[in-house]
Coordinates of N, CA and C in Angstrom, one line a residue:
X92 N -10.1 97.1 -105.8 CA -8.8 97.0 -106.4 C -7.8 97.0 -105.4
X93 N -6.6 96.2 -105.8 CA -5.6 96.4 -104.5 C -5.0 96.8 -104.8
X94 N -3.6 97.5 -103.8 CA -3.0 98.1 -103.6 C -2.1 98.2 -104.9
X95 N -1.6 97.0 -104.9 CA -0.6 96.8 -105.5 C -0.8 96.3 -107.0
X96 N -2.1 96.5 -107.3 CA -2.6 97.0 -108.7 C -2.4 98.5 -109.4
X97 N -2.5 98.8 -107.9 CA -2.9 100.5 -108.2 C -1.5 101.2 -108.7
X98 N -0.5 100.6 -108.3 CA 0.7 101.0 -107.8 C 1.4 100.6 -109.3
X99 N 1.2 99.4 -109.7 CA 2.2 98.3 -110.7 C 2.0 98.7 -111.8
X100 N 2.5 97.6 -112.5 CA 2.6 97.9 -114.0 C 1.2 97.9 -114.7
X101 N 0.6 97.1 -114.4 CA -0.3 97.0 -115.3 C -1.5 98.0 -115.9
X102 N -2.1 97.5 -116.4 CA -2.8 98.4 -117.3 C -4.9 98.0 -117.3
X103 N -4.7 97.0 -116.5 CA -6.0 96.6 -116.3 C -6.9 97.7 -115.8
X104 N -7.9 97.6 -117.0 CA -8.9 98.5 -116.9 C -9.6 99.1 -115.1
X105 N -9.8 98.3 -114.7 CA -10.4 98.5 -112.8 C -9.3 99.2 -112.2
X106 N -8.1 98.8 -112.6 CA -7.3 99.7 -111.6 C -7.0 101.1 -112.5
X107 N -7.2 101.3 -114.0 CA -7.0 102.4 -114.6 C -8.5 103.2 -113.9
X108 N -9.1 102.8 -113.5 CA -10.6 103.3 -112.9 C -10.3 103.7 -111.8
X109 N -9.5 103.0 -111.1 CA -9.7 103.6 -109.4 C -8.6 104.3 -109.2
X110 N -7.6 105.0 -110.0 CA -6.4 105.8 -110.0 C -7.2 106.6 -110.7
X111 N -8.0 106.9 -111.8 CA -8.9 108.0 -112.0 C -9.8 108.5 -111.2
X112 N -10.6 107.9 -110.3 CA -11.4 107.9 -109.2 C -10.5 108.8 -108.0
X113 N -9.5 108.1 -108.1 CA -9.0 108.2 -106.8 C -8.4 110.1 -107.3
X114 N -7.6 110.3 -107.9 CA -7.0 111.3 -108.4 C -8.8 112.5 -108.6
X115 N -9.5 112.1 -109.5 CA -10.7 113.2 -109.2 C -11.4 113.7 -107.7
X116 N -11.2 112.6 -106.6 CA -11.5 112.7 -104.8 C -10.0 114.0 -104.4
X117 N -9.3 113.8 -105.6 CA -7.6 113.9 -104.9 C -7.7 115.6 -105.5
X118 N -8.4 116.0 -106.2 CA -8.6 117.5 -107.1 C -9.5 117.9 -106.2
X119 N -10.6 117.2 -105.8 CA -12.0 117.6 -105.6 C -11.5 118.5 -104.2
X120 N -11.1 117.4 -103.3 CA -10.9 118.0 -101.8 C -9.5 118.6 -101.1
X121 N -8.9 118.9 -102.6 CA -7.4 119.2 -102.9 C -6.5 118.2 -101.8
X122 N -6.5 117.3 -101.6 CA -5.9 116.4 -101.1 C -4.4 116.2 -101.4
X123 N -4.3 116.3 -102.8 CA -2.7 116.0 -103.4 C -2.9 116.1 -105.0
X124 N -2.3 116.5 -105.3 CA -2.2 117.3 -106.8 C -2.1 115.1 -108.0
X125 N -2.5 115.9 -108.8 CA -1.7 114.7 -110.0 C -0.6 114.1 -110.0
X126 N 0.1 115.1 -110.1 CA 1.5 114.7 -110.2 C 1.6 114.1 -108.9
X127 N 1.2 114.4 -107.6 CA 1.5 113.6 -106.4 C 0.8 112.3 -106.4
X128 N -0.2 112.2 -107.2 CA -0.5 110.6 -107.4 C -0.1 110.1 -108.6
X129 N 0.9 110.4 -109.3 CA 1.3 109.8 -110.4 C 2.6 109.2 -109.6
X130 N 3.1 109.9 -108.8 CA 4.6 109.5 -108.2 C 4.1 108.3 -107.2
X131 N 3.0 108.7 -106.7 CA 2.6 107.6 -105.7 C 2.2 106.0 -106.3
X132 N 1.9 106.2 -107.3 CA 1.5 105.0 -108.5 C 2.2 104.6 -109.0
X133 N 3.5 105.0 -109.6 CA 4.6 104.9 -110.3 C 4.0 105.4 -112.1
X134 N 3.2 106.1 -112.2 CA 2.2 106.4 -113.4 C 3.1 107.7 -114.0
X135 N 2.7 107.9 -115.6 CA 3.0 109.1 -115.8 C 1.4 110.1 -115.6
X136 N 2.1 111.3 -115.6 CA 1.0 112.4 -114.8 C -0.2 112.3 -115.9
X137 N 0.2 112.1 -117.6 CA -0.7 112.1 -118.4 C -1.8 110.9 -118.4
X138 N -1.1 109.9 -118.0 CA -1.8 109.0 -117.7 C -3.0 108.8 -116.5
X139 N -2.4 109.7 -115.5 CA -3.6 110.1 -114.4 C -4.1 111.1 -114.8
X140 N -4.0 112.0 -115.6 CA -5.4 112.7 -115.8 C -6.1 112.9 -117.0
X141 N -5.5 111.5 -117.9 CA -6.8 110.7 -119.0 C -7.9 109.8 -117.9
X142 N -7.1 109.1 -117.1 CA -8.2 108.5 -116.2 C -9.0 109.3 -115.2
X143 N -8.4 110.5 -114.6 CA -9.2 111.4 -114.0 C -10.2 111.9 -115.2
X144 N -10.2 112.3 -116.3 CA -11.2 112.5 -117.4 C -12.1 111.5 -117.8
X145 N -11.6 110.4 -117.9 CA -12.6 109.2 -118.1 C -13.0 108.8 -116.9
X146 N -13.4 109.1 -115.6 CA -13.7 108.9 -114.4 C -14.5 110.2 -114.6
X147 N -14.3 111.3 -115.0 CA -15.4 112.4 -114.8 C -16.4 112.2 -116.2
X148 N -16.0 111.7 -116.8 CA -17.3 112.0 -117.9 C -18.3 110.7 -117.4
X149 N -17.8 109.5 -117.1 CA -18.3 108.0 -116.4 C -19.4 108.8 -115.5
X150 N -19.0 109.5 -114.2 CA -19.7 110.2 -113.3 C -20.9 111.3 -114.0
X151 N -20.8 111.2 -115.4 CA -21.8 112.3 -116.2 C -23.0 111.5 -116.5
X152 N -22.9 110.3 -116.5 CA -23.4 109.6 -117.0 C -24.2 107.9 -116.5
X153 N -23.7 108.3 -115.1 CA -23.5 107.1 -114.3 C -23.8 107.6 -112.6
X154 N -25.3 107.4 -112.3 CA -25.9 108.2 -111.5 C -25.7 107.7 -110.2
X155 N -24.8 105.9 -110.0 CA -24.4 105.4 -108.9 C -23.3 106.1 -108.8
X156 N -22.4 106.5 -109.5 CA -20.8 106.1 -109.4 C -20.9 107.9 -109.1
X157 N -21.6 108.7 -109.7 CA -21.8 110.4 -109.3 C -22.0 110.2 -107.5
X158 N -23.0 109.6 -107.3 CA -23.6 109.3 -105.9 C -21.7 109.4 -105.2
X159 N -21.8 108.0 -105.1 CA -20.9 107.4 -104.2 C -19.9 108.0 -104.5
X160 N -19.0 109.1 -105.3 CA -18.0 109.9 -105.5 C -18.7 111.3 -104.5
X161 N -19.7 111.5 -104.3 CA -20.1 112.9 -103.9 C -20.2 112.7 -102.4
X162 N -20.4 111.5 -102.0 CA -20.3 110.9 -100.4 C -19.4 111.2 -100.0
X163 N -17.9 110.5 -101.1 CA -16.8 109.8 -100.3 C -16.1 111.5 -100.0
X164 N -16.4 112.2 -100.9 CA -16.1 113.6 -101.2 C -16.2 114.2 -99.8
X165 N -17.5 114.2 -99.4 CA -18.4 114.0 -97.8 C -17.7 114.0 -97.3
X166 N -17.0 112.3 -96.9 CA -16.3 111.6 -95.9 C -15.1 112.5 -95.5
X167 N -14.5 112.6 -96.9 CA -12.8 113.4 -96.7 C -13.1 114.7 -96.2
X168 N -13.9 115.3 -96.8 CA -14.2 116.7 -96.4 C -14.3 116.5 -94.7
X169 N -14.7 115.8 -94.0 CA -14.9 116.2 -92.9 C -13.6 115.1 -92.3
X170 N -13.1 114.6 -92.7 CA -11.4 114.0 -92.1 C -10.4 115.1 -92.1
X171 N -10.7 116.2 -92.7 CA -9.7 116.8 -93.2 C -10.1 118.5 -92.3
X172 N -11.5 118.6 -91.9 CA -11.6 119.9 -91.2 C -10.8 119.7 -89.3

């Protein structure tokens, strides 16, 4: 998704995915609260954390997308020590 999906108006389902993705990496390794990715997005806060909930229950369910969230989790954790 790009940038400037992530950011814009729209409502297209892939980028409502990767602002819920992004926002559950953003809880997980306390990186930046909701509300600091709702401001970053131009989103309301309720709206990032229906997608952070429909990004967590997807990950219940969905044994690639669990994976590759638990890596990237990995990745940041060690950018961040």
């Amino acid at each position: 998704v790009e940038r400037r999906a992530l950011v814009g108006p729209t409502r297209v389902r892939a980028a409502s995915r990767a602002r819920g993705i992004a926002g559950l990496l953003a809880q997980a390794t306390g990186a930046a609260t909701l509300s600091a990715l709702a401001r970053a997005t131009g989103r309301d806060p309720g709206s990032i954390s229906r997608a952070v909930e429909a990004a967590r229950r997807e990950a219940t369910t969905d044994r690639g997308l669990a994976r590759q969230l638990a890596a990237a989790q990995r990745a940041l954790a060690r950018t961040t020590q």
